[in-house]
CSV table of C-alpha atoms and ligand atoms in Angstrom, one decimal:
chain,number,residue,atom,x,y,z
A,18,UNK,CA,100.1,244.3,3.8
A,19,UNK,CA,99.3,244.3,0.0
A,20,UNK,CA,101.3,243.8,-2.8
A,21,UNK,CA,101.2,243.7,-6.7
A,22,UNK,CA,102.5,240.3,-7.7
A,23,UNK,CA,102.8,237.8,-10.4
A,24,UNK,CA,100.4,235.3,-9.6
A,25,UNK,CA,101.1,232.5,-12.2
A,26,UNK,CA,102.2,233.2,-16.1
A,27,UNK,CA,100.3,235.7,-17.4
A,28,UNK,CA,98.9,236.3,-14.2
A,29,UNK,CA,98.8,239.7,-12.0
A,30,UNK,CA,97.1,240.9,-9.2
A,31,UNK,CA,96.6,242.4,-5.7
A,32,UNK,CA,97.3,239.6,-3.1
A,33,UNK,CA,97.8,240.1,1.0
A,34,UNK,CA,101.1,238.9,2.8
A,35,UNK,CA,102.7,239.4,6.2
A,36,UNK,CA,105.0,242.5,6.7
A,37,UNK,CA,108.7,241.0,6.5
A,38,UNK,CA,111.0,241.0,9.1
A,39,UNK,CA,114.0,242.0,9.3
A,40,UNK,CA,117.4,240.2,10.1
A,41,UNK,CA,120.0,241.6,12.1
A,42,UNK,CA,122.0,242.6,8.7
A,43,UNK,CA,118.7,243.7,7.0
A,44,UNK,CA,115.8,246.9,6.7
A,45,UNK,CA,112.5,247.3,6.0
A,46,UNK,CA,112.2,249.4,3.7
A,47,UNK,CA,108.4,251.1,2.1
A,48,UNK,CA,108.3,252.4,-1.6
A,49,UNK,CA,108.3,256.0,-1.7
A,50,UNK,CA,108.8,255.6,-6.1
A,51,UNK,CA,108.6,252.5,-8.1
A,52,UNK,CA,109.1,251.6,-11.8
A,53,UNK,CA,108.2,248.6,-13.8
A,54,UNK,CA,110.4,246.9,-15.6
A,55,UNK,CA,110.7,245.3,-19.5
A,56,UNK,CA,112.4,242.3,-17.0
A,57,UNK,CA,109.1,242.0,-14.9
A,58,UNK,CA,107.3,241.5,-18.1
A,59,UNK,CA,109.7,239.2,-19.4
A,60,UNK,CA,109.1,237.3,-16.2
A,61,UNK,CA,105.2,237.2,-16.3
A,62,UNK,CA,104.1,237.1,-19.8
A,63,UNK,CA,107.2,235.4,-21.1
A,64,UNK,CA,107.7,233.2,-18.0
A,65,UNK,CA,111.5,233.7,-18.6
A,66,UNK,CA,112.1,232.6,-14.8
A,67,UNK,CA,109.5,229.6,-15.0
A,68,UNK,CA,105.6,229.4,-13.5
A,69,UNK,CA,106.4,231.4,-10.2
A,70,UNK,CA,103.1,232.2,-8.2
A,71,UNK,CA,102.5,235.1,-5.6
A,72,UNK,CA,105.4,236.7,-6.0
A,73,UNK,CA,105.8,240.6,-5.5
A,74,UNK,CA,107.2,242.0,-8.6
A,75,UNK,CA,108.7,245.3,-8.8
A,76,UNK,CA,112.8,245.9,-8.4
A,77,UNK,CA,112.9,249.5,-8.7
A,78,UNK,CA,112.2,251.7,-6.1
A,79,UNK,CA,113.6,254.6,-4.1
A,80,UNK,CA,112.1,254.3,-0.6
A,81,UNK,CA,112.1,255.4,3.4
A,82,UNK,CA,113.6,253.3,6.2
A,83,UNK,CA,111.2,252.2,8.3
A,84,UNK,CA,113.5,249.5,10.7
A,85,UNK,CA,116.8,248.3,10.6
A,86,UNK,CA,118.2,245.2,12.2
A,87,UNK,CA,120.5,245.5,15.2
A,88,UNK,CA,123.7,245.2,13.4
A,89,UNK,CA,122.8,247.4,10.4
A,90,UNK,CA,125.7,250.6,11.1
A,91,UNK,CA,124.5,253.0,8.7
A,92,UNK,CA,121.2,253.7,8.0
A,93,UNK,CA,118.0,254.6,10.9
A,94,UNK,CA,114.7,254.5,10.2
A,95,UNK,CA,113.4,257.9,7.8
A,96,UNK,CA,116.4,257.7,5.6
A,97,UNK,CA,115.4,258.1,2.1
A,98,UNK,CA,117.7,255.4,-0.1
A,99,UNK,CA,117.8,254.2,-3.8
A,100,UNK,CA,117.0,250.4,-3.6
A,101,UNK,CA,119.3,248.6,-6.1
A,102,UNK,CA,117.7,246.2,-8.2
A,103,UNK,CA,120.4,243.7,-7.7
A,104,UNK,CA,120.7,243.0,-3.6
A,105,UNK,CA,123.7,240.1,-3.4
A,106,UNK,CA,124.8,238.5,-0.6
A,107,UNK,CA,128.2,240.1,0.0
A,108,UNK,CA,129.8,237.9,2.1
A,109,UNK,CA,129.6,235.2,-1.2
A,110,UNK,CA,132.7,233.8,-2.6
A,111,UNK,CA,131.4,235.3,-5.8
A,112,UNK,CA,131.5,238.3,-4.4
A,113,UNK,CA,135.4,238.3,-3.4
A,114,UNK,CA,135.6,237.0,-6.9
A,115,UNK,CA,134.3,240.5,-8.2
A,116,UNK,CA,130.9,239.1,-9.8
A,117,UNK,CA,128.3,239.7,-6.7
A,118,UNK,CA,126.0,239.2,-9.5
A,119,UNK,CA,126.2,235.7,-9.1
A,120,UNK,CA,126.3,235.5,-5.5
A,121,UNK,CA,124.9,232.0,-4.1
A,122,UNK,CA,124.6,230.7,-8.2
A,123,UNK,CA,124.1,231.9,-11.7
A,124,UNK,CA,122.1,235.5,-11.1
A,125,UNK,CA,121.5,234.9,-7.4
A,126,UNK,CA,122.1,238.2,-6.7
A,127,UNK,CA,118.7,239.5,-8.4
A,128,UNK,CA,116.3,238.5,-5.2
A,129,UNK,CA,113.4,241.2,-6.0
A,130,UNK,CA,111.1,239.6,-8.3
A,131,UNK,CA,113.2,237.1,-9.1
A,132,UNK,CA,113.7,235.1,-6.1
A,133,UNK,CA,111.6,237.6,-3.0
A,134,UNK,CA,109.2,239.7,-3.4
A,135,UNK,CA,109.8,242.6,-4.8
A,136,UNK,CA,109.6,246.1,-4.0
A,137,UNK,CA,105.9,246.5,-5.3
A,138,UNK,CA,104.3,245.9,-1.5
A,139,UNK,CA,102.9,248.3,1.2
A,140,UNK,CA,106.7,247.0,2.7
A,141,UNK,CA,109.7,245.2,1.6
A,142,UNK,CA,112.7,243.6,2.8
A,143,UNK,CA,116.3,244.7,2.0
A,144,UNK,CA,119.3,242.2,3.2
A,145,UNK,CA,122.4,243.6,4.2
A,146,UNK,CA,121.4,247.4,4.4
A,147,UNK,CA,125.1,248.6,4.8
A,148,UNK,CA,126.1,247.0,1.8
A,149,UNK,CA,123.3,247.0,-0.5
A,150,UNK,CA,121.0,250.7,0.3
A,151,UNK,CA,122.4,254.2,-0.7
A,152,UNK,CA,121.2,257.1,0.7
A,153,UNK,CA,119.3,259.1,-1.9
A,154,UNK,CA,120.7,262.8,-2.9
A,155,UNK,CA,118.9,265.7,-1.8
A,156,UNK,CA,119.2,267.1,-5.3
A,157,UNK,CA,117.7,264.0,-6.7
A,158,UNK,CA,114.2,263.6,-7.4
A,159,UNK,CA,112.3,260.5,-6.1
A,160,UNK,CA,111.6,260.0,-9.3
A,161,UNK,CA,114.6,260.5,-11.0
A,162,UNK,CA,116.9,258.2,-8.3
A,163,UNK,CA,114.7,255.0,-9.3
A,164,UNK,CA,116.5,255.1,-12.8
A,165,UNK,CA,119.4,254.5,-10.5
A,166,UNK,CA,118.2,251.0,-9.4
A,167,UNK,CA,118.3,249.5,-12.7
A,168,UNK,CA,118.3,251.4,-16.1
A,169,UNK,CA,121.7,253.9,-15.3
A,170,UNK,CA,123.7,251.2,-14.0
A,171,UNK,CA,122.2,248.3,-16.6
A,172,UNK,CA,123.1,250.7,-19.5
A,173,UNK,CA,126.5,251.5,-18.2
A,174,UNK,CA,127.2,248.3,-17.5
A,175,UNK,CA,127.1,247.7,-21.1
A,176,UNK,CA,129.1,250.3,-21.8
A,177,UNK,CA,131.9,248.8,-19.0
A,178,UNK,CA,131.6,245.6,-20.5
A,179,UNK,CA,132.2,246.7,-24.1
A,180,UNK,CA,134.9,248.6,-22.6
A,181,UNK,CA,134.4,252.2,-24.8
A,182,UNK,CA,137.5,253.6,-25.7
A,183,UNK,CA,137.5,257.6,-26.6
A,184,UNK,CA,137.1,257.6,-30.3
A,185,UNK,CA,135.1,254.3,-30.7
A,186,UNK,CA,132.6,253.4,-32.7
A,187,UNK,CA,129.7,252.0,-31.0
A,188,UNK,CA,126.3,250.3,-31.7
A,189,UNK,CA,123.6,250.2,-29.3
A,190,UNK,CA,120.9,248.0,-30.4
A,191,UNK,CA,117.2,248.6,-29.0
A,192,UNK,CA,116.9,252.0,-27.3
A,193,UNK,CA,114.1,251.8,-24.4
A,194,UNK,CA,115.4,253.1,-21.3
A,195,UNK,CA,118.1,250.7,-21.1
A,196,UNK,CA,120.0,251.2,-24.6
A,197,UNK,CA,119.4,254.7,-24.0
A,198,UNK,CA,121.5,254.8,-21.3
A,199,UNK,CA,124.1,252.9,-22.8
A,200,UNK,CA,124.4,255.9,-25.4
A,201,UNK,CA,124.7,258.2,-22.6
A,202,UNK,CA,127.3,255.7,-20.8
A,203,UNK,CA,129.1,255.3,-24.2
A,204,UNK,CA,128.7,259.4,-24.8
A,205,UNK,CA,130.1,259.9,-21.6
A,206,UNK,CA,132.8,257.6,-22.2
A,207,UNK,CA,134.1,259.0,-25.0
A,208,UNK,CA,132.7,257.6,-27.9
A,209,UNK,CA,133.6,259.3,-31.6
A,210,UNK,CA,130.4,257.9,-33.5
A,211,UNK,CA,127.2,256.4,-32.1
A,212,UNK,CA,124.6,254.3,-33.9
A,213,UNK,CA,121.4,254.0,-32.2
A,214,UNK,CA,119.2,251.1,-33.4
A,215,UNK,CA,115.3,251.8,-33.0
A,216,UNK,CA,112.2,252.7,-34.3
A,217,UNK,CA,109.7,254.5,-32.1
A,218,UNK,CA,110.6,258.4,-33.2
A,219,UNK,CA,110.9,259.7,-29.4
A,220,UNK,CA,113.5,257.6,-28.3
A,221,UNK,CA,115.1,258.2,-31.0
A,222,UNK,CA,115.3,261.7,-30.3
A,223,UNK,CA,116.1,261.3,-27.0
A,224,UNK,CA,119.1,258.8,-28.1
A,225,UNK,CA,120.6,262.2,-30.4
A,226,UNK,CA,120.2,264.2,-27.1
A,227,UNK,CA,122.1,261.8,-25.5
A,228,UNK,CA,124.8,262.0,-28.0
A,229,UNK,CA,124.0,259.2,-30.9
A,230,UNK,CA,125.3,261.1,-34.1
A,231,UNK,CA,122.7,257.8,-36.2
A,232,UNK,CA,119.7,256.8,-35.7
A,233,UNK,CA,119.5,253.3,-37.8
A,234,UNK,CA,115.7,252.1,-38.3
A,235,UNK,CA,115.5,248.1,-37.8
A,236,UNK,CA,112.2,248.4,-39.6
A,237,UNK,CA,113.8,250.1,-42.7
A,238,UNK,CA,115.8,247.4,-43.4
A,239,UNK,CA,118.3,244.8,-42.5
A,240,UNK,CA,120.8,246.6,-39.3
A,241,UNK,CA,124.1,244.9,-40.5
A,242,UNK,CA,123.8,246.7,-44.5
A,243,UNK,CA,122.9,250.2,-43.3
A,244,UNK,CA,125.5,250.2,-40.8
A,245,UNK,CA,128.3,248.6,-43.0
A,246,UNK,CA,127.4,251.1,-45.3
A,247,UNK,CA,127.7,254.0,-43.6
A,248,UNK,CA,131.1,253.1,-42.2
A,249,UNK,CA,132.0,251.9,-45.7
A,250,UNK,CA,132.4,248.8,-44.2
A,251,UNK,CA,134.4,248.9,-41.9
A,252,UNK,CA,131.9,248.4,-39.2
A,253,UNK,CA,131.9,249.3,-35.4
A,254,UNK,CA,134.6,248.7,-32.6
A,255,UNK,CA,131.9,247.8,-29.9
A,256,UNK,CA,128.1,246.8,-30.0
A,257,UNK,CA,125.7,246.9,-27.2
A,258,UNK,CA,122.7,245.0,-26.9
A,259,UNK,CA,120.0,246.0,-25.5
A,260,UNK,CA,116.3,245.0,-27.3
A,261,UNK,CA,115.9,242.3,-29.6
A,262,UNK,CA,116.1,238.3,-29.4
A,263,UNK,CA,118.5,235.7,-29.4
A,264,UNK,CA,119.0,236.7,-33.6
A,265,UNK,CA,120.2,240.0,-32.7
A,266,UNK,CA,123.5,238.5,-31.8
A,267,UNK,CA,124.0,237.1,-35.8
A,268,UNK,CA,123.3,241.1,-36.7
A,269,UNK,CA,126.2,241.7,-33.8
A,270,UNK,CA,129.0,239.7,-35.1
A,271,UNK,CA,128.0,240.6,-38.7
A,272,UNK,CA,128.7,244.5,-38.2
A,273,UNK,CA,131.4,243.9,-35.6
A,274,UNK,CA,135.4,244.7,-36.4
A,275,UNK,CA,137.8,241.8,-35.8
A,276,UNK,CA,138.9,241.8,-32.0
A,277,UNK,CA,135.4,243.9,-31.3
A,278,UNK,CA,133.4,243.3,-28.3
A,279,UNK,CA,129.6,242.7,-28.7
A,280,UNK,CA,127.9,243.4,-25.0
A,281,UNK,CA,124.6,242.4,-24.0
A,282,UNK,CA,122.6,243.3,-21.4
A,283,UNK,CA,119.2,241.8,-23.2
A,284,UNK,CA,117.4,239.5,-21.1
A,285,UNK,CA,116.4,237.2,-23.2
A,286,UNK,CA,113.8,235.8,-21.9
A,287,UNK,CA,112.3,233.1,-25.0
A,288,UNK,CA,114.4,231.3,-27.5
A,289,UNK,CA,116.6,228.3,-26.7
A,290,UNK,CA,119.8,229.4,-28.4
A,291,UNK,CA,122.3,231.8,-29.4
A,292,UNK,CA,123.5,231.3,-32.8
A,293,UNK,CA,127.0,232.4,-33.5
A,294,UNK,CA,127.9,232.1,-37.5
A,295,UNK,CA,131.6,230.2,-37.6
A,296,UNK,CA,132.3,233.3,-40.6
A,297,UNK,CA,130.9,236.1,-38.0
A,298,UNK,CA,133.2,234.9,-35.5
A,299,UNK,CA,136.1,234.9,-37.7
A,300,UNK,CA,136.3,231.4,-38.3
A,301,UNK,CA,136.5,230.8,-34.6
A,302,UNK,CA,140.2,232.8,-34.7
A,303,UNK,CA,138.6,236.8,-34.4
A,304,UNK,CA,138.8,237.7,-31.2
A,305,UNK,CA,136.2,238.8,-30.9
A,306,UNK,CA,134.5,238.9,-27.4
A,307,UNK,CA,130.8,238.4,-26.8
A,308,UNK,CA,129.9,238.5,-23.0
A,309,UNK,CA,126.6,239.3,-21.6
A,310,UNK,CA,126.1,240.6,-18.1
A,311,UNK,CA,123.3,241.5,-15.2
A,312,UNK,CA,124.2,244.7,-13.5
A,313,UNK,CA,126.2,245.2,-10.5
A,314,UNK,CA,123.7,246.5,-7.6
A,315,UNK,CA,125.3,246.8,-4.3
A,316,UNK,CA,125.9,250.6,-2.4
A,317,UNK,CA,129.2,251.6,-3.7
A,318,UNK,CA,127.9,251.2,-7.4
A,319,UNK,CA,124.1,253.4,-6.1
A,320,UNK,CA,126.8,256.5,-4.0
A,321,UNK,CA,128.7,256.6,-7.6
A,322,UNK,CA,126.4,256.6,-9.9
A,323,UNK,CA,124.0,258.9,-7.8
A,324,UNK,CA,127.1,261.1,-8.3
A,325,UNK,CA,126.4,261.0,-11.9
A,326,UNK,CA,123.2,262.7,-11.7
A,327,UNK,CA,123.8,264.8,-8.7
A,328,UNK,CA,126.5,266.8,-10.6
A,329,UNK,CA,124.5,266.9,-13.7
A,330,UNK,CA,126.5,264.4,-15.9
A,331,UNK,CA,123.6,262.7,-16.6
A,332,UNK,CA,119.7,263.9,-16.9
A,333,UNK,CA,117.7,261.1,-16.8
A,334,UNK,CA,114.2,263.2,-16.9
A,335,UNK,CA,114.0,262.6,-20.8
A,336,UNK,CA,113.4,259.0,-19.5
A,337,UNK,CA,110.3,259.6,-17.5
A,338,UNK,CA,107.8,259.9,-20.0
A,339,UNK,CA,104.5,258.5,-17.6
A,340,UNK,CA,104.4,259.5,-13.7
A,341,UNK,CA,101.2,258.3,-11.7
A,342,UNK,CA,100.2,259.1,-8.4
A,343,UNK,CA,99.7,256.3,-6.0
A,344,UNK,CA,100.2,252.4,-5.3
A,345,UNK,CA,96.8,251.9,-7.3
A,346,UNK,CA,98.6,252.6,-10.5
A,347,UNK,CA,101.4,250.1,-10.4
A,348,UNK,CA,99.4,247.6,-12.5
A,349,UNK,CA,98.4,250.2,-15.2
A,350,UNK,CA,102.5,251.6,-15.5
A,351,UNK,CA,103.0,247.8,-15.1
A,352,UNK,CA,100.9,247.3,-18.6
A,353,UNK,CA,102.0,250.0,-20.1
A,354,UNK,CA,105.6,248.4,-19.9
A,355,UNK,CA,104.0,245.5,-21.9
A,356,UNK,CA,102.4,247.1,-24.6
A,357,UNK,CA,105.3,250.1,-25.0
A,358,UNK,CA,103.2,252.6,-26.6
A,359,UNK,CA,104.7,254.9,-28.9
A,360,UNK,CA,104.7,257.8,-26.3
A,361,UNK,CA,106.7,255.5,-23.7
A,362,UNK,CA,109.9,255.1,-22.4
A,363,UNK,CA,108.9,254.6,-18.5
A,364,UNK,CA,106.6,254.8,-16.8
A,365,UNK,CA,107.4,255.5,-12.5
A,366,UNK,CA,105.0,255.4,-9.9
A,367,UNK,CA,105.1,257.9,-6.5
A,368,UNK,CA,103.6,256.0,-3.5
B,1223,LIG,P1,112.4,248.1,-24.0
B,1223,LIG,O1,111.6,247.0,-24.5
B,1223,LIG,O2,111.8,249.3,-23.6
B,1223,LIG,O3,113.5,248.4,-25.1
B,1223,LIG,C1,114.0,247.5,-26.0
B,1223,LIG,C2,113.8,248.1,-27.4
B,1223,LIG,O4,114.4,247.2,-28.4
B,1223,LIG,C3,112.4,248.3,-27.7
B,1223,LIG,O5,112.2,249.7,-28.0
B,1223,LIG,C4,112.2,247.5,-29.0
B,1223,LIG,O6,111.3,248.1,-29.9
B,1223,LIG,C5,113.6,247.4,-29.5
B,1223,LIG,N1,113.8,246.2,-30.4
B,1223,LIG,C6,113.1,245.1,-30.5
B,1223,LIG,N2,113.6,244.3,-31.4
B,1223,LIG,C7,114.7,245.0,-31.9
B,1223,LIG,C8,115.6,244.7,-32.9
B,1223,LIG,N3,115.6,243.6,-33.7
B,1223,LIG,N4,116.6,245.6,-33.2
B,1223,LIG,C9,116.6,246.7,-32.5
B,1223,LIG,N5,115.8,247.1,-31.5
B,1223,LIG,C10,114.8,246.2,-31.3
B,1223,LIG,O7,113.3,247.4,-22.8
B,1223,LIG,P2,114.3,248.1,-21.8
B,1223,LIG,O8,113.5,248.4,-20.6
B,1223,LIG,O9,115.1,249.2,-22.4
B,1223,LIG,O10,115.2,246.9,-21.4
B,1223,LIG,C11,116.0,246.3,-22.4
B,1223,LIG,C12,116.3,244.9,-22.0
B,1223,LIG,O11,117.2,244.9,-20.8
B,1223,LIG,C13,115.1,244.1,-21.5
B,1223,LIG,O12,115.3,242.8,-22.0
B,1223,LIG,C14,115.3,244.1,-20.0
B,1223,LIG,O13,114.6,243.0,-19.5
B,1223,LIG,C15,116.7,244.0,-19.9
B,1223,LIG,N6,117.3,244.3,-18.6
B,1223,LIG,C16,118.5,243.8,-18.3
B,1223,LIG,C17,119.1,244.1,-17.1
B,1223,LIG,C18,120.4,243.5,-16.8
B,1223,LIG,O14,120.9,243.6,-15.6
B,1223,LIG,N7,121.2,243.0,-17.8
B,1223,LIG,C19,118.5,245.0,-16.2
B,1223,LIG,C20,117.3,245.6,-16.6
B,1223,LIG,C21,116.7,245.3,-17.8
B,1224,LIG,ZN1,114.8,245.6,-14.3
């Protein structure tokens, strides 16, 4: 079968592999919608994940069944699922310990494109079906149910993290797909006021139709003095990143309230280290939280978030600014990721 795939850094192409096989636990699954992801291009052209060579990229996809293994309860071949980004082993102690994440070590539950191929190929492998595929909506697009793989439940899981409280005042910095679903996540959480941090003028817009009452331009200035000032200095209750570098964490803590939490779901894929000021962090004694976490993939997060959309809590259309028609496009929508044109937020490509 073929398969788009990171063939070195800075390397992509079209290489040839063997269909995989599935265990007794697992399915074969074949892309029905893919999209690229800021991540894959942090892997490639930042080599975020080191100098990996032939590897299928791609980790979100909504597909069609093609086998099971003979243990696998709950799905048959023809069944149209969302295929979550993040497929952990469940069976992991980290698992039982309520971060499948981390499965089998720090991220190991990220296997597309990270550690396996990914779901860019003619065919791709999904380990434990039951606990990892979600049967796809009728009422929800092909399209629309690959923002369920990683952007919706990325962007909330900021928001879960940061732990909005109705009322709040939030920050999201950096609104591409993902911080724009963290001010939806936050929105639908409750949030009183929500600053969204950007520049390019459509997602900006879509971020007010999502419910940010400011748009803060990082390009007009430094984030921490517009933001202080419009909250007369008081800053916000909870930031979100979401865009940005390992410095966006100094703009964090300086706009953040004592006892705050700052919440980022940035991969940061270049820079060796986060610098926290001692004054930022209230002299080591603020309590304030700073975590940073991959999103939860697994089934039961896919059936509840699908509910999300499927009951029209959550549009994520406005998203979809670039659909192509056909596996051949993967590695245009792939560079168009890279090079975030003013017109983008996502690209998605039906197979
Ligand atoms: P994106 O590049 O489309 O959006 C990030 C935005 O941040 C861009 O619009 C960029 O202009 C903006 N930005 C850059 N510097 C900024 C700054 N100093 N202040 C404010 N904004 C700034 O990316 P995305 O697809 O929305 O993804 C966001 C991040 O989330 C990426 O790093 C991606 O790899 C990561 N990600 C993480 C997970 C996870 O599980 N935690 C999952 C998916 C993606
Ligand atoms: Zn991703």
């Amino acid at each position: 079968m073929k398969g788009f795939a990171m063939l070195g850094l800075n390397k992509v192409g079209w290489i040839e592999k063997d269909k995989p096989v599935a265990g007794p636990l697992d399915a074969i699954v074949r892309p029905l919608a893919v999209s690229p992801c800021t991540s894959d291009v942090h892997t490639v052209y930042e080599g975020a994940l080191g100098d990996i060579h032939d590897m299928i990229l791609g980790h979100e996809a909504v597909g069609e069944v093609v086998e099971v293994g003979s243990l696998v309860k709950d799905f048959k071949p023809g069944d149209k699922v969302i295929v979550p980004a993040i497929t952990p082993d469940h069976m992991d102690v980290f698992s039982q310990m309520g971060y499948h994440q981390h499965a089998e070590g720090m991220l190991g539950g990220w296997k597309f494109s990270a550690s396996k191929d990914g779901v860019f190929g003619e065919y791709f492998h999904v380990n434990q079906a039951d606990g990892n595929l979600a049967l796809l909506p009728p009422e929800i697009s092909i399209e629309d149910g690959t923002m369920l793989s990683d952007m919706v439940p990325t962007g909330f899981h900021g928001v879960d993290n940061a732990e909005v409280q109705f009322g709040e005042t939030v920050a999201v910095i950096g609104i591409g797909p993902v911080g724009l679903m963290a001010v939806a996540g936050s929105n639908l959480r409750g949030a009183g006021r929500i600053f969204a941090v950007g520049s390019r003028q459509l997602c900006c817009d879509v971020a007010k139709s999502y419910g940010a009452t400011d748009i803060i331009n990082y390009k007009h200035g430094d984030i921490s003095q517009q933001i202080l000032e419009a909250t007369k200095g008081k800053g916000v209750d909870k930031v979100i990143i979401a865009g940005g570098t390992v410095d966006t964490f100094g703009e964090a803590l300086s706009i953040i309230r004592p006892a705050g939490i700052i919440s980022n779901i940035n991969y940061l894929g270049s820079g060796d280290y986060i610098k926290i000021s001692r004054e930022g962090w209230g002299l080591g004694m603020g309590h304030i939280k700073i975590v940073g976490g991959l999103m939860p993939g697994g089934r039961k997060n896919m059936e509840y978030l699908s509910n999300v959309l499927k009951y029209g809590k959550l549009d994520v259309s406005p998203l979809l600014t670039h659909k192509f028609n056909g596996f051949d496009h993967i590695e245009e929508a792939l560079l168009l990721m890279k090079d975030k044109t003013a017109d983008l937020i996502k690209p998605v490509v039906i197979i």
